[in-house]
Amino acid sequence: MSEDVKKFLYLNRKAPYGTIYALEALEVVLIGAAFDQDVSLAFLDDGVFQLTKGQDTKEIGVKNFSPTFRALGDYEVTKLYVEKESLDERGLSADDLQEIMYEDEDDDWAEKPSIHIVSRAEMADLIADQDVVLSF
Amino acid sequence: MKFGVVVSEGPYTHQASDTAYHFVVSALEAGHEVPRVFFYHDGVNVGTRLSVPPQDERNIQEQWTALAKEHEIDLVICIAAAQRRGMLDENEASRQGKDANNIADGFRISGLGQLIEMGIQTDRLMTFGD
């Protein structure tokens, strides 16, 4: 890895709707993908709701941007970490989340899941291991 | 050390832009560098020159403008966030067919790439927000 590559972590802590943080965080991720950095996304607290499947925003009149998460693999954003305790605290499990896959170019383009469920302690280690943390 | 600073909450409602300002002043006094401050989310509203707070209150935009001039800090307002919130410079106002612009002296509008670039080029990225 070249010296110019830093570990970027986008920390998503807020529900997808109700405030604009989640949407504008995703906009940063998409633009940032062009910079060829080592990118990870983390979802904790109410941020875990961003990845739930079956989102329908018709009644609140705002754009449902959740399908964009499934396109992240095309931007080579393939590491999405979801905190297990945050899911548990909200009565959610991995089954409630969208299936988000990417094609691994180092493994004959095999389809692999982008979402990894991690413990709070593992999340802390992940955050500590980063060069740049952008919190939303 | 070289610091990059992100302000992600609006002025007056939230203390984030004040705390960021005090951080930058202190960092510069301590001999550090702050080449750029990036304004995102409602933080973009810091850069309006049309804000008129009561005279016995701080003027947040004027504080930033003065600090940026003295220390050559690049104050960047995110264009995507700015357009949603009615923050336009002269070029954007004319491009979007709007009849006014409101960006204060010392601020400029640019893309999110400037945020990522700041993360790459500085030693520490500090976010001031909620």
Short mmCIF file of C-alpha atoms in Angstrom, two decimals, chain B:
data_model
loop_
_atom_site.label_atom_id
_atom_site.label_comp_id
_atom_site.label_asym_id
_atom_site.label_seq_id
_atom_site.Cartn_x
_atom_site.Cartn_y
_atom_site.Cartn_z
CA MET B 1 1.09 19.20 13.91
CA LYS B 2 -1.20 19.85 10.98
CA PHE B 3 -4.92 19.83 11.86
CA GLY B 4 -7.91 19.59 9.56
CA VAL B 5 -11.16 20.87 11.05
CA VAL B 6 -14.76 19.98 10.18
CA VAL B 7 -17.70 22.07 11.39
CA SER B 8 -20.94 20.16 11.01
CA GLU B 9 -23.52 22.15 12.96
CA GLY B 10 -25.01 25.56 12.27
CA PRO B 11 -24.01 28.80 14.03
CA TYR B 12 -25.82 30.15 17.13
CA THR B 13 -28.15 27.13 17.44
CA HIS B 14 -25.22 24.91 18.28
CA GLN B 15 -21.87 25.54 19.91
CA ALA B 16 -19.91 23.45 17.38
CA SER B 17 -18.72 26.38 15.25
CA ASP B 18 -17.69 28.36 18.37
CA THR B 19 -15.78 25.43 19.83
CA ALA B 20 -14.11 24.81 16.48
CA TYR B 21 -13.12 28.49 16.35
CA HIS B 22 -11.62 28.39 19.85
CA PHE B 23 -9.82 25.17 19.00
CA VAL B 24 -8.28 26.69 15.88
CA VAL B 25 -7.21 29.85 17.74
CA SER B 26 -5.58 27.74 20.46
CA ALA B 27 -3.95 25.34 18.01
CA LEU B 28 -2.41 28.23 16.08
CA GLU B 29 -1.21 29.88 19.30
CA ALA B 30 0.44 26.59 20.26
CA GLY B 31 2.34 26.61 16.97
CA HIS B 32 0.26 24.09 15.05
CA GLU B 33 -0.99 24.52 11.52
CA VAL B 34 -4.62 24.61 10.42
CA PRO B 35 -4.58 24.86 6.64
CA ARG B 36 -8.31 24.29 6.09
CA VAL B 37 -11.67 24.28 7.82
CA PHE B 38 -14.49 22.42 6.07
CA PHE B 39 -18.11 23.37 6.72
CA TYR B 40 -20.67 20.61 6.24
CA HIS B 41 -24.33 19.87 7.09
CA ASP B 42 -25.81 23.02 8.72
CA GLY B 43 -22.25 24.18 9.34
CA VAL B 44 -22.36 25.76 5.88
CA ASN B 45 -24.57 28.49 7.33
CA VAL B 46 -21.58 29.90 9.20
CA GLY B 47 -20.44 31.37 5.88
CA THR B 48 -23.36 33.68 5.17
CA ARG B 49 -22.46 37.37 5.17
CA LEU B 50 -26.12 38.30 5.78
CA SER B 51 -26.22 37.26 9.41
CA VAL B 52 -26.88 40.19 11.76
CA PRO B 53 -26.63 39.07 15.39
CA PRO B 54 -27.35 41.58 18.21
CA GLN B 55 -24.43 43.95 18.76
CA ASP B 56 -23.57 42.58 22.20
CA GLU B 57 -23.18 39.06 20.77
CA ARG B 58 -20.27 37.55 18.88
CA ASN B 59 -20.51 37.56 15.09
CA ILE B 60 -19.43 34.04 14.22
CA GLN B 61 -18.91 34.64 10.51
CA GLU B 62 -16.80 37.75 11.13
CA GLN B 63 -14.67 35.86 13.66
CA TRP B 64 -13.91 33.18 11.08
CA THR B 65 -13.28 35.67 8.29
CA ALA B 66 -10.79 37.62 10.42
CA LEU B 67 -9.02 34.47 11.61
CA ALA B 68 -8.78 33.10 8.09
CA LYS B 69 -7.29 36.34 6.77
CA GLU B 70 -4.72 36.56 9.55
CA HIS B 71 -3.58 32.96 9.25
CA GLU B 72 -4.38 32.14 5.61
CA ILE B 73 -6.87 29.43 6.49
CA ASP B 74 -8.89 27.96 3.62
CA LEU B 75 -12.55 28.13 4.70
CA VAL B 76 -14.44 25.71 2.46
CA ILE B 77 -18.21 25.40 2.32
CA CYS B 78 -19.50 22.14 0.84
CA ILE B 79 -21.35 22.91 -2.37
CA ALA B 80 -23.92 20.09 -2.11
CA ALA B 81 -24.83 20.99 1.47
CA ALA B 82 -24.75 24.71 0.60
CA GLN B 83 -27.12 24.44 -2.34
CA ARG B 84 -29.75 22.64 -0.26
CA ARG B 85 -29.59 25.42 2.33
CA GLY B 86 -29.57 28.49 0.09
CA MET B 87 -25.89 29.29 0.37
CA LEU B 88 -24.68 30.59 -3.01
CA ASP B 89 -21.64 32.42 -4.24
CA GLU B 90 -21.80 34.73 -7.23
CA ASN B 91 -21.05 32.01 -9.77
CA GLU B 92 -23.56 29.54 -8.37
CA ALA B 93 -26.27 32.19 -8.05
CA SER B 94 -25.89 33.06 -11.70
CA ARG B 95 -25.64 29.40 -12.77
CA GLN B 96 -28.80 28.50 -10.83
CA GLY B 97 -30.69 31.61 -11.96
CA LYS B 98 -30.98 32.99 -8.43
CA ASP B 99 -31.19 36.73 -7.74
CA ALA B 100 -28.74 36.90 -4.83
CA ASN B 101 -25.65 35.42 -3.29
CA ASN B 102 -24.56 35.40 0.31
CA ILE B 103 -21.08 33.95 0.79
CA ALA B 104 -18.92 35.96 3.18
CA ASP B 105 -15.42 37.18 2.51
CA GLY B 106 -12.80 34.54 3.26
CA PHE B 107 -15.12 31.59 2.56
CA ARG B 108 -15.31 29.68 -0.69
CA ILE B 109 -17.68 27.03 -2.04
CA SER B 110 -16.19 23.77 -3.23
CA GLY B 111 -16.79 20.04 -3.32
CA LEU B 112 -16.61 17.22 -0.81
CA GLY B 113 -13.31 16.20 -2.36
CA GLN B 114 -11.79 19.05 -0.34
CA LEU B 115 -12.87 17.27 2.84
CA ILE B 116 -11.30 13.97 1.82
CA GLU B 117 -8.15 15.75 0.64
CA MET B 118 -7.92 17.49 4.02
CA GLY B 119 -8.16 14.10 5.74
CA ILE B 120 -5.33 12.78 3.60
CA GLN B 121 -3.04 15.81 3.93
CA THR B 122 -3.36 16.61 7.65
CA ASP B 123 -2.07 14.71 10.67
CA ARG B 124 -5.36 14.87 12.58
CA LEU B 125 -8.91 15.51 11.52
CA MET B 126 -11.11 17.12 14.17
CA THR B 127 -14.89 17.13 13.78
CA PHE B 128 -16.99 19.65 15.70
CA GLY B 129 -20.62 18.63 15.61
CA ASP B 130 -23.36 16.82 17.44
#
